[in-house]
CSV table of C-alpha atoms in Angstrom, one decimal:
chain,number,residue,atom,x,y,z
Z,1,MET,CA,0.0,-0.1,-0.2
Z,2,SER,CA,1.4,3.5,-0.9
Z,3,ASN,CA,2.1,6.1,1.6
Z,4,GLU,CA,-1.1,8.1,0.7
Z,5,GLY,CA,-3.4,4.9,0.9
Z,6,THR,CA,-2.0,4.3,4.5
Z,7,LEU,CA,-2.4,7.9,5.7
Z,8,SER,CA,-6.1,7.8,3.9
Z,9,GLY,CA,-6.7,4.9,6.3
Z,10,LEU,CA,-5.5,6.5,9.0
Z,11,TYR,CA,-6.5,9.8,8.7
Z,12,PRO,CA,-9.6,9.9,6.5
Z,13,PHE,CA,-10.3,13.3,7.4
Z,14,LEU,CA,-7.6,14.7,5.6
Z,15,HIS,CA,-8.9,13.5,2.2
Z,16,GLY,CA,-12.3,14.6,2.6
Z,17,LYS,CA,-13.6,11.4,3.7
Z,18,THR,CA,-15.6,10.3,6.9
Z,19,GLN,CA,-14.7,7.3,9.0
Z,20,ASP,CA,-18.2,4.7,9.5
Z,21,PRO,CA,-19.3,5.5,12.7
Z,22,ALA,CA,-19.9,1.9,13.7
Z,23,LYS,CA,-16.6,0.7,12.5
Z,24,LEU,CA,-15.0,3.6,14.6
Z,25,GLN,CA,-16.8,2.7,17.6
Z,26,THR,CA,-15.7,-1.0,17.3
Z,27,ALA,CA,-12.0,0.1,16.5
Z,28,LEU,CA,-11.9,2.2,19.6
Z,29,LEU,CA,-13.4,-0.3,21.9
Z,30,HIS,CA,-10.8,-3.0,20.5
Z,31,SER,CA,-8.0,-0.2,21.1
Z,32,VAL,CA,-9.3,0.0,24.6
Z,33,ALA,CA,-9.2,-3.7,25.2
Z,34,GLU,CA,-5.9,-4.3,23.7
Z,35,LYS,CA,-4.2,-1.5,25.8
Z,36,ALA,CA,-5.8,-2.5,29.1
Z,37,ARG,CA,-4.5,-6.2,28.3
Z,38,ASP,CA,-0.8,-5.0,27.3
Z,39,SER,CA,-1.1,-3.0,30.9
Z,40,ARG,CA,-2.1,-5.9,32.8
Z,41,GLU,CA,0.6,-8.3,31.3
Z,42,THR,CA,3.2,-5.6,31.5
Z,43,ASN,CA,2.2,-4.9,35.1
Z,44,GLU,CA,2.5,-8.8,35.9
Z,45,ALA,CA,5.7,-9.1,34.3
Z,46,PHE,CA,7.2,-6.3,36.1
Z,47,PHE,CA,6.0,-7.1,39.8
Z,48,GLY,CA,6.7,-10.6,39.1
Z,49,GLY,CA,10.3,-10.1,38.2
Z,50,GLN,CA,11.0,-7.4,40.4
Z,51,ALA,CA,9.3,-8.0,43.7
Z,52,GLU,CA,12.5,-8.8,45.7
Z,53,ILE,CA,14.2,-5.6,44.5
Z,54,LEU,CA,11.0,-3.6,45.6
Z,55,VAL,CA,11.1,-5.2,49.1
Z,56,ALA,CA,14.6,-4.7,49.3
Z,57,ALA,CA,14.4,-0.9,48.4
Z,58,ALA,CA,11.7,-0.5,50.8
Z,59,ARG,CA,13.8,-1.8,53.5
Z,60,THR,CA,16.6,0.4,52.5
Z,61,LEU,CA,14.0,3.4,52.8
Z,62,ALA,CA,12.6,2.5,56.1
Z,63,ASP,CA,16.2,2.1,57.5
Z,64,VAL,CA,16.8,5.5,56.3
Z,65,TYR,CA,13.8,6.9,58.2
Z,66,SER,CA,14.4,4.9,61.3
Z,67,SER,CA,17.8,6.5,61.3
Z,68,GLY,CA,16.7,9.9,61.1
Z,69,GLY,CA,17.3,10.6,57.3
Z,70,GLN,CA,15.0,11.7,54.7
Z,71,LEU,CA,13.9,11.2,51.0
Z,72,PHE,CA,15.0,13.4,47.9
Z,73,SER,CA,13.0,12.7,44.9
Z,74,MET,CA,13.7,13.6,41.0
Z,75,GLY,CA,12.6,13.0,37.6
Z,76,ASN,CA,12.1,14.7,34.3
Z,77,GLY,CA,8.8,15.4,32.2
Z,78,GLY,CA,6.2,13.2,33.2
Z,79,SER,CA,8.5,11.5,35.6
Z,80,SER,CA,9.2,15.1,37.3
Z,81,CYS,CA,5.1,14.6,38.1
Z,82,ASP,CA,5.9,11.3,39.4
Z,83,ALA,CA,8.8,12.8,41.7
Z,84,SER,CA,6.6,15.2,43.0
Z,85,HIS,CA,3.7,12.3,43.7
Z,86,VAL,CA,6.2,10.4,45.6
Z,87,ALA,CA,7.3,13.2,47.8
Z,88,VAL,CA,3.8,14.1,48.6
Z,89,GLU,CA,3.2,10.4,49.6
Z,90,PHE,CA,5.5,10.4,52.1
Z,91,VAL,CA,5.1,14.0,53.6
Z,92,HIS,CA,0.7,13.8,53.3
Z,93,PRO,CA,0.1,10.2,54.0
Z,94,VAL,CA,-3.8,9.5,52.8
Z,95,THR,CA,-4.1,6.5,55.3
Z,96,ALA,CA,-5.3,7.6,58.8
Z,97,GLY,CA,-2.7,6.8,61.5
Z,98,ARG,CA,0.5,6.9,59.4
Z,99,PRO,CA,3.2,9.6,60.1
Z,100,ALA,CA,4.5,12.3,57.7
Z,101,LEU,CA,8.1,11.5,56.7
Z,102,ALA,CA,10.3,13.8,55.4
Z,103,ALA,CA,10.6,14.0,51.6
Z,104,THR,CA,11.7,16.5,49.2
Z,105,ASN,CA,11.1,17.0,45.4
Z,106,LEU,CA,14.1,18.4,43.8
Z,107,VAL,CA,12.1,19.4,40.6
Z,108,ALA,CA,9.7,21.7,42.6
Z,109,ASP,CA,12.3,24.8,42.8
Z,110,LEU,CA,12.0,26.1,39.2
Z,111,ALA,CA,14.0,29.2,40.0
Z,112,MET,CA,16.6,27.1,41.1
Z,113,ILE,CA,16.5,24.6,38.2
Z,114,SER,CA,16.6,27.3,35.7
Z,115,ALA,CA,19.6,29.2,37.4
Z,116,VAL,CA,21.6,25.9,37.8
Z,117,GLY,CA,20.7,24.8,34.3
Z,118,ASN,CA,21.5,28.1,32.7
Z,119,ASP,CA,24.7,28.6,34.8
Z,120,LEU,CA,26.2,25.3,34.8
Z,121,GLY,CA,24.0,23.2,32.6
Z,122,PHE,CA,21.1,21.0,32.9
Z,123,ASP,CA,23.1,18.2,34.1
Z,124,HIS,CA,23.8,19.8,37.4
Z,125,VAL,CA,20.2,20.8,38.5
Z,126,PHE,CA,19.7,17.9,40.7
Z,127,VAL,CA,23.5,17.5,41.8
Z,128,ARG,CA,23.6,21.1,43.3
Z,129,GLN,CA,20.8,20.8,45.0
Z,130,LEU,CA,22.0,17.1,46.8
Z,131,VAL,CA,25.0,18.7,47.5
Z,132,ALA,CA,23.4,21.4,49.8
Z,133,HIS,CA,20.6,19.7,51.4
Z,134,ALA,CA,21.3,16.0,51.3
Z,135,ARG,CA,23.3,14.3,54.1
Z,136,LYS,CA,25.0,10.8,54.2
Z,137,GLY,CA,22.2,8.5,55.4
Z,138,ASP,CA,19.5,9.9,53.3
Z,139,ALA,CA,17.9,8.4,50.6
Z,140,LEU,CA,17.5,9.6,46.6
Z,141,ILE,CA,14.6,8.1,44.1
Z,142,GLY,CA,15.2,8.8,40.6
Z,143,ILE,CA,12.7,7.9,37.9
Z,144,SER,CA,13.1,7.9,34.3
Z,145,THR,CA,11.3,5.8,31.6
Z,146,SER,CA,14.2,5.2,29.6
Z,147,GLY,CA,17.1,5.2,32.0
Z,148,TYR,CA,19.3,7.3,30.3
Z,149,SER,CA,18.3,10.9,31.8
Z,150,GLN,CA,22.1,12.1,32.4
Z,151,ASN,CA,21.1,14.6,35.0
Z,152,LEU,CA,19.6,11.6,37.0
Z,153,ILE,CA,22.8,9.8,36.4
Z,154,ALA,CA,25.0,12.6,37.8
Z,155,ALA,CA,22.8,12.9,40.8
Z,156,PHE,CA,22.9,9.0,41.6
Z,157,VAL,CA,26.9,9.0,41.2
Z,158,LYS,CA,27.2,12.1,43.5
Z,159,ALA,CA,24.6,10.5,46.1
Z,160,LYS,CA,26.8,7.2,46.0
Z,161,GLU,CA,30.0,9.4,46.8
Z,162,MET,CA,27.9,11.1,49.5
Z,163,GLY,CA,26.6,7.9,51.2
Z,164,VAL,CA,22.9,8.7,50.3
Z,165,ALA,CA,21.0,5.7,49.5
Z,166,THR,CA,19.9,5.1,45.8
Z,167,ILE,CA,16.5,4.0,44.4
Z,168,GLY,CA,15.8,3.9,40.6
Z,169,LEU,CA,12.8,3.4,38.4
Z,170,ALA,CA,13.5,2.9,35.0
Z,171,GLY,CA,12.1,1.2,31.8
Z,172,GLY,CA,13.6,-1.0,28.7
Z,173,ASP,CA,16.7,-2.3,29.9
Z,174,GLY,CA,17.6,0.0,32.6
Z,175,GLY,CA,19.8,2.1,30.4
Z,176,LYS,CA,22.8,3.9,32.0
Z,177,MET,CA,20.6,3.9,35.4
Z,178,LYS,CA,21.3,0.4,35.4
Z,179,SER,CA,24.9,0.1,34.1
Z,180,SER,CA,26.2,2.9,36.1
Z,181,GLY,CA,26.7,1.1,39.2
Z,182,ALA,CA,25.2,4.1,41.4
Z,183,VAL,CA,21.9,2.8,41.9
Z,184,ASP,CA,21.5,0.5,44.8
Z,185,HIS,CA,18.2,-0.8,43.9
Z,186,CYS,CA,17.3,-0.6,40.0
Z,187,LEU,CA,13.5,-1.4,39.4
Z,188,ILE,CA,13.0,-2.0,35.6
Z,189,VAL,CA,9.7,-2.3,33.7
Z,190,PRO,CA,10.2,-4.6,30.8
Z,191,SER,CA,8.6,-2.3,28.1
Z,192,THR,CA,9.4,0.2,25.6
Z,193,SER,CA,6.2,1.9,26.0
Z,194,ILE,CA,6.4,5.1,28.1
Z,195,HIS,CA,2.9,4.8,28.9
Z,196,ARG,CA,3.1,1.2,30.2
Z,197,ILE,CA,6.2,2.0,32.1
Z,198,GLN,CA,5.0,5.0,33.7
Z,199,GLU,CA,1.9,3.0,34.9
Z,200,CYS,CA,4.2,0.4,36.6
Z,201,HIS,CA,6.1,3.3,38.3
Z,202,VAL,CA,3.1,4.5,39.8
Z,203,ALA,CA,2.0,1.2,41.2
Z,204,ALA,CA,5.7,0.6,42.5
Z,205,TYR,CA,6.1,3.9,44.4
Z,206,HIS,CA,2.8,3.4,46.0
Z,207,ILE,CA,3.6,-0.3,47.1
Z,208,MET,CA,6.9,1.0,48.1
Z,209,TRP,CA,5.1,3.8,50.5
Z,210,ASP,CA,2.9,1.1,51.9
Z,211,LEU,CA,5.9,-1.2,52.7
Z,212,VAL,CA,8.0,1.6,54.3
Z,213,HIS,CA,5.3,2.4,56.6
Z,214,THR,CA,4.5,-1.1,57.4
Z,215,LEU,CA,8.2,-1.8,58.2
Z,216,LEU,CA,8.5,1.3,60.5
Z,217,ALA,CA,5.3,0.3,62.4
Z,218,ASP,CA,6.8,-3.4,63.0
Z,219,ASP,CA,10.1,-1.3,64.1
Z,220,ARG,CA,8.2,0.9,66.5
Z,221,GLY,CA,6.0,-2.2,67.9
Z,222,SER,CA,9.5,-4.2,68.3
Z,223,ALA,CA,11.0,-1.3,70.4
Z,224,ALA,CA,7.7,-0.8,72.5
Z,225,ARG,CA,7.7,-4.4,73.2
Z,226,LYS,CA,11.4,-3.9,74.1
Z,227,GLU,CA,11.0,-1.2,76.7
Z,228,LYS,CA,7.9,-2.8,78.2
Z,229,VAL,CA,10.0,-5.7,79.0
Z,230,GLN,CA,12.8,-3.7,80.5
């Protein structure tokens, strides 16, 4: 089929034609079903292969909070929204009875990002903030659908130098996030679809948040029982 024929089939309105309403509805419903199926299968493959890494990441983060540390989050584009979401989940828990935990979204300060990006380059926008605010014993979570975001990799490398625990969420083959050796716990969604990767990332950090609170509650309960015995 020629390019013109292909385009005509995909975008009939560009060629003065209209789609048959019944056929269009059927095609749209089929698209919904296929995307939902793909989402479920990707989700199952991700959690089936990454559950132990997710639990390990939650344990590391629980240890950070138990020791008085805090969490920093970062990401670009759509992943910057996830970085913001992560911070909100920890600072403002939606489940009654769970304490607020310190978390800072490194994407939030636009003046800082534009200043550092303009003066030093975009690769430094998270590094500069880490150097100023993070301390040994803190944690950093970075989110990238490709795993190749250079400003995240630079921040992970600096975090390791500083003694900051690192957690990464990526897709595909994990990219430089996985190969850099700077990420303690790297959760990789086995997909090249940005949408499917982002869906798994949201589920992953929600579960991580829940596991961290479960671990902290268990630690508090153990400490309380120990004090009672003494």
